Coordinates of C-alpha atoms (C1' of nucleotides) in Angstrom, one line a residue:
Chain G
M1 CA 189.8 33.5 169.3
I2 CA 189.1 31.5 172.4
R3 CA 187.3 33.6 175.0
I4 CA 186.8 33.1 178.7
D5 CA 184.5 34.7 181.2
Q6 CA 186.4 35.0 184.5
R7 CA 183.2 35.8 186.3
S8 CA 181.3 32.8 185.2
R9 CA 180.8 29.9 187.5
V10 CA 181.3 27.4 184.7
P11 CA 184.8 25.9 185.2
I12 CA 187.4 27.6 183.0
Y13 CA 188.3 24.3 181.4
E14 CA 184.7 23.7 180.4
Q15 CA 184.5 27.2 179.0
I16 CA 187.5 26.5 176.8
Q17 CA 185.9 23.4 175.5
Q18 CA 182.7 25.3 174.7
S19 CA 184.6 27.9 173.0
V20 CA 186.5 25.5 170.8
E21 CA 183.3 23.6 170.0
E22 CA 181.7 26.9 168.8
L23 CA 184.7 27.8 166.8
I24 CA 184.4 24.3 165.1
L25 CA 180.7 24.7 164.5
T26 CA 181.0 28.2 163.0
G27 CA 183.7 26.9 160.7
I28 CA 186.5 29.0 162.1
Y29 CA 188.4 25.9 163.1
T30 CA 188.3 22.8 160.8
A31 CA 189.8 19.3 161.1
D32 CA 193.6 19.3 161.7
D33 CA 193.8 23.0 162.4
Q34 CA 196.4 23.7 165.1
L35 CA 195.3 25.1 168.5
P36 CA 197.3 27.7 170.3
S37 CA 200.0 26.1 172.6
V38 CA 199.2 25.6 176.2
R39 CA 201.6 28.3 177.2
T40 CA 200.5 30.7 174.6
L41 CA 196.9 30.4 175.4
A42 CA 197.6 30.6 179.1
A43 CA 199.4 33.9 178.5
D44 CA 196.6 35.3 176.3
L45 CA 193.9 34.5 178.7
A46 CA 196.0 35.3 181.8
I47 CA 195.1 32.0 183.2
N48 CA 197.1 29.3 185.0
P49 CA 198.7 27.0 182.4
N50 CA 197.6 24.0 184.5
T51 CA 194.0 24.9 183.8
I52 CA 194.7 25.1 180.0
Q53 CA 196.4 21.7 180.2
K54 CA 193.4 20.3 182.0
A55 CA 191.1 21.7 179.3
Y56 CA 193.2 20.1 176.5
H57 CA 193.4 16.8 178.3
L58 CA 189.7 16.9 178.7
M59 CA 189.1 17.7 175.0
E60 CA 191.5 15.0 174.0
R61 CA 189.8 12.3 176.1
Q62 CA 186.5 13.3 174.4
G63 CA 188.0 13.0 171.0
L64 CA 187.6 16.7 170.2
I65 CA 191.3 17.3 169.6
Y66 CA 194.5 15.3 169.4
S67 CA 197.9 16.2 170.7
L68 CA 201.3 15.3 169.1
P69 CA 204.0 15.6 171.7
G70 CA 206.4 18.2 170.6
R71 CA 204.3 19.5 167.8
G72 CA 201.1 20.8 169.3
S73 CA 197.4 20.2 169.6
F74 CA 195.0 19.9 166.6
I75 CA 191.3 19.7 165.9
A76 CA 190.2 16.1 165.5
L77 CA 186.6 16.6 164.3
S78 CA 184.9 18.2 161.5
A79 CA 181.8 20.4 162.2
D80 CA 179.6 17.6 161.0
D81 CA 181.2 15.0 163.2
L82 CA 180.7 17.3 166.1
R83 CA 177.2 18.0 165.3
S84 CA 176.2 14.3 165.3
K85 CA 178.1 13.8 168.5
R86 CA 176.4 16.6 170.4
T87 CA 172.9 16.4 169.0
P88 CA 171.6 13.8 171.6
D89 CA 172.8 15.9 174.5
V90 CA 171.2 19.0 173.3
F91 CA 167.9 17.2 172.6
A92 CA 168.0 15.8 176.2
N93 CA 168.4 19.4 177.5
L94 CA 165.4 20.3 175.3
D95 CA 163.3 17.6 176.9
I96 CA 164.1 18.9 180.4
V97 CA 163.1 22.5 179.6
L98 CA 160.0 21.4 177.8
N99 CA 158.8 19.3 180.7
D100 CA 159.3 22.4 182.9
L101 CA 157.1 24.3 180.4
W102 CA 154.3 21.7 180.3
Q103 CA 154.4 21.7 184.1
L104 CA 153.7 25.4 184.1
R105 CA 150.8 24.8 181.8
I106 CA 152.3 26.7 179.0
S107 CA 150.4 25.8 175.8
E108 CA 152.1 23.8 173.1
N109 CA 151.2 26.6 170.6
D110 CA 152.9 29.3 172.7
V111 CA 156.1 27.2 172.7
I112 CA 156.1 26.5 169.0
V113 CA 155.6 30.3 168.3
H114 CA 158.5 30.9 170.6
V115 CA 160.7 28.3 168.7
Q116 CA 159.9 30.0 165.5
E117 CA 160.8 33.4 166.8
S118 CA 164.0 32.1 168.2
H119 CA 164.9 30.5 164.8
A120 CA 164.1 33.7 163.0
A121 CA 166.2 35.7 165.4
F122 CA 169.1 33.3 165.1
C123 CA 169.0 33.4 161.3
N124 CA 168.9 37.1 161.4
V125 CA 172.0 37.4 163.5
A126 CA 173.9 34.8 161.5
Q127 CA 173.2 36.7 158.3
K128 CA 174.3 40.1 159.7
G129 CA 177.4 38.3 160.9
G130 CA 177.9 40.3 164.1
E131 CA 175.5 42.6 165.8
P132 CA 172.3 40.9 167.1
H133 CA 169.1 42.5 166.1
D134 CA 166.5 42.8 168.8
P135 CA 163.5 40.6 168.0
A136 CA 160.4 42.6 168.5
Q137 CA 158.1 42.0 171.4
Chain X
M1 CA 155.0 14.1 200.0
I2 CA 158.4 15.8 199.5
R3 CA 160.8 13.4 198.0
I4 CA 164.6 13.5 197.7
D5 CA 167.1 11.5 195.7
Q6 CA 170.2 11.1 198.0
R7 CA 172.4 10.0 195.0
S8 CA 171.6 13.1 192.8
R9 CA 174.3 15.6 192.3
V10 CA 171.7 18.4 192.8
P11 CA 172.1 19.7 196.3
I12 CA 169.4 18.4 198.6
Y13 CA 168.1 21.8 199.5
E14 CA 167.5 22.5 195.8
Q15 CA 165.7 19.2 195.4
I16 CA 163.5 20.2 198.3
Q17 CA 162.6 23.5 196.6
Q18 CA 161.9 21.7 193.3
S19 CA 159.7 19.3 195.2
V20 CA 157.8 22.0 196.9
E21 CA 157.3 23.9 193.6
E22 CA 155.9 20.8 192.0
L23 CA 153.5 20.3 194.9
I24 CA 152.3 23.8 194.5
L25 CA 151.9 23.6 190.8
T26 CA 149.9 20.3 191.0
G27 CA 147.6 21.9 193.5
I28 CA 148.5 19.6 196.5
Y29 CA 149.9 22.6 198.3
T30 CA 148.1 26.0 198.2
A31 CA 148.7 29.4 199.7
D32 CA 149.0 29.4 203.5
D33 CA 149.2 25.6 203.7
Q34 CA 151.6 24.6 206.4
L35 CA 154.7 22.7 205.4
P36 CA 156.1 19.9 207.6
S37 CA 158.3 21.3 210.3
V38 CA 162.1 21.4 209.9
R39 CA 162.6 18.6 212.3
T40 CA 159.7 16.4 211.1
L41 CA 160.8 16.6 207.5
A42 CA 164.4 16.0 208.5
A43 CA 163.2 12.9 210.3
D44 CA 161.0 11.7 207.4
L45 CA 163.7 12.1 204.8
A46 CA 166.5 10.9 207.2
I47 CA 168.4 14.1 206.5
N48 CA 170.0 16.6 208.9
P49 CA 167.7 19.3 210.1
N50 CA 170.1 22.0 209.1
T51 CA 169.9 21.0 205.5
I52 CA 166.2 21.4 205.7
Q53 CA 166.5 24.6 207.4
K54 CA 168.7 25.8 204.6
A55 CA 166.1 24.7 202.1
Y56 CA 163.4 26.5 203.9
H57 CA 165.5 29.6 204.2
L58 CA 166.2 29.6 200.5
M59 CA 162.6 29.3 199.7
E60 CA 161.7 32.0 201.9
R61 CA 164.2 34.4 200.4
Q62 CA 162.7 33.6 197.0
G63 CA 159.2 34.3 198.3
L64 CA 158.0 30.8 197.9
I65 CA 157.2 30.2 201.5
Y66 CA 157.1 32.3 204.7
S67 CA 158.2 31.1 208.1
L68 CA 156.8 32.2 211.5
P69 CA 159.2 31.4 214.3
G70 CA 157.5 29.2 216.8
R71 CA 154.6 28.5 214.5
G72 CA 155.8 26.9 211.3
S73 CA 156.5 27.4 207.7
F74 CA 153.8 28.1 205.1
I75 CA 153.2 28.3 201.4
A76 CA 153.3 32.0 200.3
L77 CA 152.2 31.6 196.6
S78 CA 149.3 30.2 194.8
A79 CA 149.9 28.0 191.8
D80 CA 149.1 30.9 189.5
D81 CA 151.5 33.2 191.3
L82 CA 154.2 30.6 191.0
R83 CA 153.5 30.1 187.3
S84 CA 153.7 33.8 186.5
K85 CA 156.9 34.1 188.5
R86 CA 158.7 31.1 187.0
T87 CA 157.6 31.5 183.4
P88 CA 160.2 34.1 182.4
D89 CA 163.0 31.9 183.8
V90 CA 161.8 28.8 181.9
F91 CA 161.6 30.7 178.6
A92 CA 165.1 32.0 179.1
N93 CA 166.3 28.4 179.5
L94 CA 164.4 27.5 176.4
D95 CA 166.2 30.2 174.5
I96 CA 169.6 28.9 175.5
V97 CA 168.7 25.4 174.5
L98 CA 167.3 26.6 171.2
N99 CA 170.3 28.5 170.3
D100 CA 172.5 25.4 170.9
L101 CA 170.1 23.6 168.5
W102 CA 170.3 26.3 165.8
Q103 CA 174.1 26.3 166.1
L104 CA 174.1 22.6 165.4
R105 CA 172.0 23.3 162.3
I106 CA 169.0 21.3 163.5
S107 CA 166.1 22.4 161.4
E108 CA 163.2 24.3 162.8
N109 CA 160.8 21.6 161.7
D110 CA 162.7 18.8 163.6
V111 CA 162.4 20.9 166.8
I112 CA 158.8 21.6 166.5
V113 CA 158.1 17.9 165.9
H114 CA 160.1 17.1 169.0
V115 CA 158.1 19.7 170.9
Q116 CA 154.8 18.1 169.9
E117 CA 156.0 14.7 170.8
S118 CA 157.1 15.9 174.2
H119 CA 153.8 17.6 174.8
A120 CA 151.9 14.4 173.8
A121 CA 154.1 12.3 176.1
F122 CA 153.5 14.7 179.0
C123 CA 149.8 14.7 178.6
N124 CA 149.8 10.9 178.5
V125 CA 151.7 10.6 181.7
A126 CA 149.6 13.2 183.5
Q127 CA 146.4 11.4 182.5
K128 CA 147.6 8.0 183.8
G129 CA 149.0 9.5 186.9
G130 CA 146.0 11.4 188.0
E131 CA 143.2 8.9 187.7
P132 CA 143.3 5.6 189.6
H133 CA 141.2 4.3 186.7
D134 CA 143.4 2.5 184.1
P135 CA 141.5 2.7 180.8
A136 CA 143.7 0.5 178.7
Q137 CA 147.2 -0.8 178.3
Chain N
M1 CA 139.6 47.3 217.1
I2 CA 142.9 45.6 217.9
R3 CA 144.4 44.1 214.7
I4 CA 147.0 41.5 214.1
D5 CA 149.0 40.4 211.2
Q6 CA 149.5 36.7 211.4
R7 CA 152.1 36.8 208.7
S8 CA 154.3 39.5 210.3
R9 CA 157.5 38.3 211.9
V10 CA 156.9 40.8 214.7
P11 CA 155.8 38.8 217.8
I12 CA 152.1 38.9 218.3
Y13 CA 152.4 40.3 221.8
E14 CA 154.3 43.2 220.4
Q15 CA 151.8 43.7 217.7
I16 CA 149.1 43.9 220.3
Q17 CA 151.0 46.5 222.2
Q18 CA 151.6 48.6 219.0
S19 CA 147.9 48.3 218.3
V20 CA 146.9 49.5 221.7
E21 CA 149.4 52.4 221.5
E22 CA 148.0 53.4 218.2
L23 CA 144.5 53.3 219.5
I24 CA 145.5 55.5 222.4
L25 CA 147.4 58.0 220.2
T26 CA 144.4 58.3 217.8
G27 CA 142.1 59.0 220.6
I28 CA 140.0 55.9 220.3
Y29 CA 141.1 54.6 223.7
T30 CA 141.5 57.1 226.5
A31 CA 142.6 56.7 230.2
D32 CA 140.6 54.2 232.2
D33 CA 138.9 52.7 229.1
Q34 CA 138.4 49.0 229.5
L35 CA 140.3 46.6 227.2
P36 CA 138.7 43.4 225.8
S37 CA 139.3 40.6 228.2
V38 CA 142.0 38.1 227.5
R39 CA 139.6 35.4 226.5
T40 CA 137.5 37.6 224.3
L41 CA 140.4 39.1 222.4
A42 CA 141.9 35.7 222.1
A43 CA 138.7 34.4 220.5
D44 CA 138.4 37.5 218.3
L45 CA 141.9 37.2 216.9
A46 CA 141.9 33.5 216.9
I47 CA 145.0 33.5 218.8
N48 CA 146.2 31.4 221.9
P49 CA 145.0 33.1 225.1
N50 CA 148.5 32.7 226.6
T51 CA 149.8 35.0 223.9
I52 CA 147.2 37.6 224.8
Q53 CA 148.0 37.1 228.5
K54 CA 151.7 37.8 227.7
A55 CA 150.9 41.0 225.8
Y56 CA 148.7 42.3 228.7
H57 CA 151.5 41.5 231.2
L58 CA 154.0 43.3 229.0
M59 CA 151.9 46.4 228.7
E60 CA 151.2 46.3 232.4
R61 CA 154.9 46.2 233.2
Q62 CA 155.4 49.1 231.0
G63 CA 152.7 51.1 232.6
L64 CA 150.6 51.2 229.5
I65 CA 147.6 49.5 231.1
Y66 CA 146.6 48.3 234.6
S67 CA 144.7 45.2 235.5
L68 CA 142.2 44.8 238.3
P69 CA 141.8 41.1 239.1
G70 CA 138.3 40.0 238.6
R71 CA 137.3 43.3 236.9
G72 CA 139.4 43.5 233.7
S73 CA 142.2 45.5 232.1
F74 CA 142.2 49.3 231.6
I75 CA 144.2 52.0 229.8
A76 CA 146.6 53.7 232.2
L77 CA 148.0 56.5 230.1
S78 CA 146.5 59.4 228.3
A79 CA 147.6 60.2 224.7
D80 CA 149.9 62.9 226.0
D81 CA 151.5 60.7 228.6
L82 CA 152.2 58.1 225.9
R83 CA 153.6 60.7 223.6
S84 CA 156.2 61.9 226.1
K85 CA 157.1 58.4 226.8
R86 CA 157.7 57.2 223.3
T87 CA 159.3 60.3 221.9
P88 CA 162.8 59.5 222.9
D89 CA 162.6 56.0 221.2
V90 CA 161.3 57.4 218.0
F91 CA 164.0 60.0 217.8
A92 CA 166.6 57.3 218.5
N93 CA 165.2 55.4 215.4
L94 CA 165.3 58.7 213.4
D95 CA 169.0 59.0 214.3
I96 CA 169.8 55.5 212.9
V97 CA 168.0 56.0 209.7
L98 CA 169.6 59.5 209.2
N99 CA 173.0 58.1 209.8
D100 CA 172.3 55.5 206.9
L101 CA 171.3 58.4 204.7
W102 CA 174.4 60.5 205.3
Q103 CA 176.5 57.5 204.8
L104 CA 174.9 57.1 201.3
R105 CA 175.7 60.7 200.7
I106 CA 172.2 61.9 200.5
S107 CA 172.2 65.6 200.8
E108 CA 170.6 67.3 203.8
N109 CA 168.3 69.2 201.6
D110 CA 166.9 66.1 199.9
V111 CA 166.1 64.7 203.3
I112 CA 164.3 67.8 204.5
V113 CA 162.3 67.9 201.3
H114 CA 161.3 64.3 202.0
V115 CA 160.4 65.1 205.5
Q116 CA 158.1 67.9 204.4
E117 CA 156.5 65.7 201.8
S118 CA 155.9 63.0 204.3
H119 CA 154.3 65.4 206.7
A120 CA 152.0 66.9 204.0
A121 CA 150.9 63.3 203.1
F122 CA 150.2 62.4 206.6
C123 CA 148.1 65.5 207.3
N124 CA 146.2 64.8 204.1
V125 CA 145.4 61.3 205.1
A126 CA 144.5 62.2 208.7
Q127 CA 142.1 64.9 207.4
K128 CA 140.3 62.5 205.0
G129 CA 140.3 59.6 207.4
G130 CA 139.5 61.3 210.6
E131 CA 137.2 64.2 211.6
P132 CA 136.0 66.5 208.9
H133 CA 137.9 69.7 209.6
D134 CA 138.8 72.9 207.8
P135 CA 139.6 72.3 204.2
A136 CA 143.3 72.7 203.0
Q137 CA 144.7 76.1 203.8
Chain T
M1 CA 189.3 45.7 208.0
I2 CA 186.1 43.9 208.6
R3 CA 185.1 44.2 212.2
I4 CA 182.6 42.3 214.3
D5 CA 181.0 42.9 217.6
Q6 CA 180.5 39.5 219.2
R7 CA 178.2 40.8 221.9
S8 CA 175.8 42.5 219.5
R9 CA 172.3 40.9 219.0
V10 CA 172.7 41.5 215.3
P11 CA 173.7 38.2 213.6
I12 CA 177.4 38.0 212.8
Y13 CA 176.6 37.4 209.1
E14 CA 174.6 40.6 208.9
Q15 CA 177.4 42.5 210.8
I16 CA 179.8 41.3 208.1
Q17 CA 177.5 42.5 205.3
Q18 CA 177.2 46.0 207.0
S19 CA 180.9 46.0 207.3
V20 CA 181.6 45.2 203.7
E21 CA 178.9 47.8 202.6
E22 CA 180.7 50.4 204.6
L23 CA 184.1 49.5 203.1
I24 CA 182.6 49.9 199.7
L25 CA 180.9 53.1 200.4
T26 CA 184.1 54.7 201.9
G27 CA 186.0 53.7 198.9
I28 CA 188.2 51.1 200.6
Y29 CA 186.8 48.3 198.5
T30 CA 186.0 48.9 194.9
A31 CA 184.5 46.6 192.2
D32 CA 186.3 43.4 191.6
D33 CA 188.6 43.8 194.7
Q34 CA 189.1 40.4 196.3
L35 CA 187.8 39.8 199.8
P36 CA 189.6 37.8 202.4
S37 CA 189.0 34.2 202.0
V38 CA 186.4 32.4 204.1
R39 CA 189.0 30.6 206.1
T40 CA 191.3 33.7 206.5
L41 CA 188.5 35.9 207.7
A42 CA 187.3 33.2 210.0
A43 CA 190.7 33.0 211.6
D44 CA 191.1 36.8 211.8
L45 CA 187.8 37.4 213.5
A46 CA 188.1 34.2 215.6
I47 CA 184.7 33.0 214.2
N48 CA 183.6 29.7 212.6
P49 CA 184.2 29.5 208.9
N50 CA 180.7 28.4 208.3
T51 CA 179.3 31.7 209.6
I52 CA 181.6 33.6 207.3
Q53 CA 180.5 31.3 204.4
K54 CA 176.9 32.1 205.3
A55 CA 177.7 35.9 205.2
Y56 CA 179.3 35.6 201.8
H57 CA 176.5 33.5 200.5
L58 CA 174.0 36.2 201.7
M59 CA 176.0 39.0 200.1
E60 CA 176.2 37.1 196.8
R61 CA 172.5 36.5 196.6
Q62 CA 172.1 40.2 197.1
G63 CA 174.5 41.0 194.3
L64 CA 176.9 42.7 196.6
I65 CA 179.8 40.2 195.9
Y66 CA 180.5 37.3 193.7
S67 CA 182.3 34.1 194.5
L68 CA 184.3 31.9 192.1
P69 CA 184.9 28.4 193.6
G70 CA 188.6 27.8 193.9
R71 CA 189.4 31.4 193.2
G72 CA 187.9 33.7 195.8
S73 CA 185.2 36.2 196.5
F74 CA 185.1 39.6 194.9
I75 CA 183.3 42.9 195.2
A76 CA 180.5 43.1 192.6
L77 CA 179.3 46.7 193.0
S78 CA 181.0 50.1 192.8
A79 CA 180.1 52.6 195.6
D80 CA 177.8 54.4 193.2
D81 CA 176.0 51.2 192.3
L82 CA 175.6 50.4 196.0
R83 CA 174.2 53.8 196.7
S84 CA 171.6 53.7 194.0
K85 CA 170.7 50.2 195.2
R86 CA 170.3 51.0 198.8
T87 CA 168.7 54.4 198.6
P88 CA 165.1 53.3 198.1
D89 CA 165.4 51.0 201.1
V90 CA 166.7 53.7 203.4
F91 CA 164.1 56.2 202.3
A92 CA 161.4 53.5 203.0
N93 CA 162.8 53.2 206.5
L94 CA 162.7 57.0 206.8
D95 CA 159.1 57.1 205.9
I96 CA 158.2 54.6 208.6
V97 CA 160.1 56.5 211.3
L98 CA 158.5 59.8 210.1
N99 CA 155.0 58.3 210.3
D100 CA 155.7 57.4 213.9
L101 CA 156.7 60.9 214.6
W102 CA 153.7 62.5 213.0
Q103 CA 151.5 60.1 215.0
L104 CA 153.2 61.3 218.1
R105 CA 152.3 64.9 217.0
I106 CA 155.9 65.9 216.8
S107 CA 156.0 69.1 214.7
E108 CA 157.6 69.2 211.3
N109 CA 159.9 71.9 212.4
D110 CA 161.2 69.9 215.3
V111 CA 162.1 67.0 213.0
I112 CA 163.8 69.3 210.5
V113 CA 165.9 70.8 213.3
H114 CA 166.8 67.3 214.3
V115 CA 167.8 66.4 210.8
Q116 CA 170.1 69.4 210.6
E117 CA 171.8 68.5 213.8
S118 CA 172.3 64.9 212.9
H119 CA 173.8 66.0 209.6
A120 CA 176.2 68.4 211.3
A121 CA 177.2 65.8 213.8
F122 CA 177.9 63.3 211.0
C123 CA 180.0 65.8 209.0
N124 CA 181.9 66.6 212.2
V125 CA 182.7 63.0 212.9
A126 CA 183.7 62.3 209.3
Q127 CA 186.0 65.3 209.4
K128 CA 187.7 64.4 212.7
G129 CA 188.2 60.9 211.6
G130 CA 186.2 59.1 214.2
E131 CA 186.0 61.4 217.2
P132 CA 182.6 62.8 217.9
H133 CA 182.6 66.1 219.6
D134 CA 179.5 68.2 220.5
P135 CA 180.1 71.9 219.7
A136 CA 178.9 74.0 222.6
Q137 CA 175.4 75.3 222.3
Chain M
dG1 C1' 194.2 26.9 199.1
dT2 C1' 189.4 28.3 197.4
dG3 C1' 184.4 28.2 197.9
dG4 C1' 180.2 24.7 198.2
dT5 C1' 177.8 21.3 200.6
dC6 C1' 176.4 18.4 204.4
dT7 C1' 176.3 16.5 209.2
dA8 C1' 176.0 16.8 214.2
dG9 C1' 174.8 19.1 218.1
dA10 C1' 174.0 23.3 220.7
dC11 C1' 171.5 27.6 222.4
dC12 C1' 168.0 31.2 221.7
dA13 C1' 163.3 33.5 221.3
dC14 C1' 158.6 32.6 220.4
dT15 C1' 154.0 30.1 220.6
Chain C
dG1 C1' 157.1 22.3 220.0
dT2 C1' 158.6 25.9 216.2
dG3 C1' 162.2 28.4 213.4
dG4 C1' 166.8 31.2 213.7
dT5 C1' 171.5 31.2 214.7
dC6 C1' 176.1 29.5 215.6
dT7 C1' 179.9 26.1 216.2
dA8 C1' 182.8 22.1 214.9
dG9 C1' 184.4 19.3 211.6
dA10 C1' 184.1 16.7 207.3
dC11 C1' 184.2 15.9 202.1
dC12 C1' 184.0 17.7 197.4
dA13 C1' 185.3 20.1 192.9
dC14 C1' 188.2 23.6 191.3
dG15 C1' 192.7 26.3 190.4

DNA sequence: GTGGTCTAGACCACT
DNA sequence: GTGGTCTAGACCACG
């Protein structure tokens, strides 16, 4: 389930974390579910086990997962916990992007329309469960 | 006019580009205006001339400025040109952030309220920064 | 008549030479015609007289013009002389471009068609822009 | 495989790009092949690593290769991709040279003969694997 | 070991 | 004086 893009500039261990977070938010992983072992995942993704190890350590430090020596690694947060944790970050990113927009003299109204379209598109995709539908325009 | 934050993680040459873009958007720099020379700016910012050179080179390849060996470096775009060039990028960033928000189950309404607040804040700052006249505090 | 593009990366003195060569080839300048004086041209083009001086020296060294101290500078070559002088250079450039094309596996036929089209286009422009001559055959 | 001419006026980083483009076009490099590391190539060519770095950076911005920090640099385009990308540029160069030729009153027929000779010579060289030989006239 | 960044100082062609 | 190029050597994050 965990997917990696070898070509991306984002460090692999961060991609793993993003991937796990998405799986939690979409409900595929829930609290106390077991993650694949370091060796298994390393083999699956054809990636150095050290990198997987680093990703798991990172997620553990952030309270995203917990490891039981000799047993494996497990999801530590519910989707709701994760949401309340990540929300401030995402709003901070939104602020940055918005400031760029205001600086380019984009009107508030254009932005709101864009937000509404984005939301509609997202709901559309979520409903269909797979293939994204091209938003018109 | 160009300002740099030595402690920032953003590479200096990118900070310079951002700075120049802002100066164009705010109308301080317009097309064919001359930028400070590589050496002058290096001295002003207490930064190695090669780093400035790299920044200018970067901006030139992006069509933001043009350099004439032996004469200097000059703004290539008007504020309007820059706006129409940068707009697609910024909207792409907005889409990314918005998708994160939807995935966190933030409601469309909350986002729109946030957009409106951000816009109000920006207009407020712009007003106070532009006029030396302080109306009220 | 002599035109300069301040934004071009080609050195100004080379642009002047190119401009003079074109004026000879198009018949606007012929042998022993007088060129504008260094000062006049410098004023006309809003360029440092030293640069004009350098261009004239360059053209004189190449036998394109001759200078009579106290009298002025004059065209030294007829259009035909210039043609026979420049032909080898231009063919050398053609060879370089052609080799690029072969390396990209462009077919000989495609290139020949392109050559024919280019020639037709040039004749078309020359007719409309220059002396009114026989209509298309 | 990558070769450099230290005495050439062409900047080393451009020579490297040309070299890589040739290796792609001749099929020696294909998409996702790994290039020699910055340091390795610098040692091989007896050139400063920074110059290699600059060459790789240049190629990356042009979409010719992609670099993954800590992993290496890789070919981004297939030979066909490269061909379709470079073709417009080369034809633009051809147009410039052709216009010079028409201006010199070279006949269309002379040019076509030259094209045919150049093509024959190129095929000859390619066949013999590097030894140009003029067939008797 | 990999690429990314920055510094320091040099030489060149051009204006 | 300007920008363009190259060298030499350093530090960083990443794998």
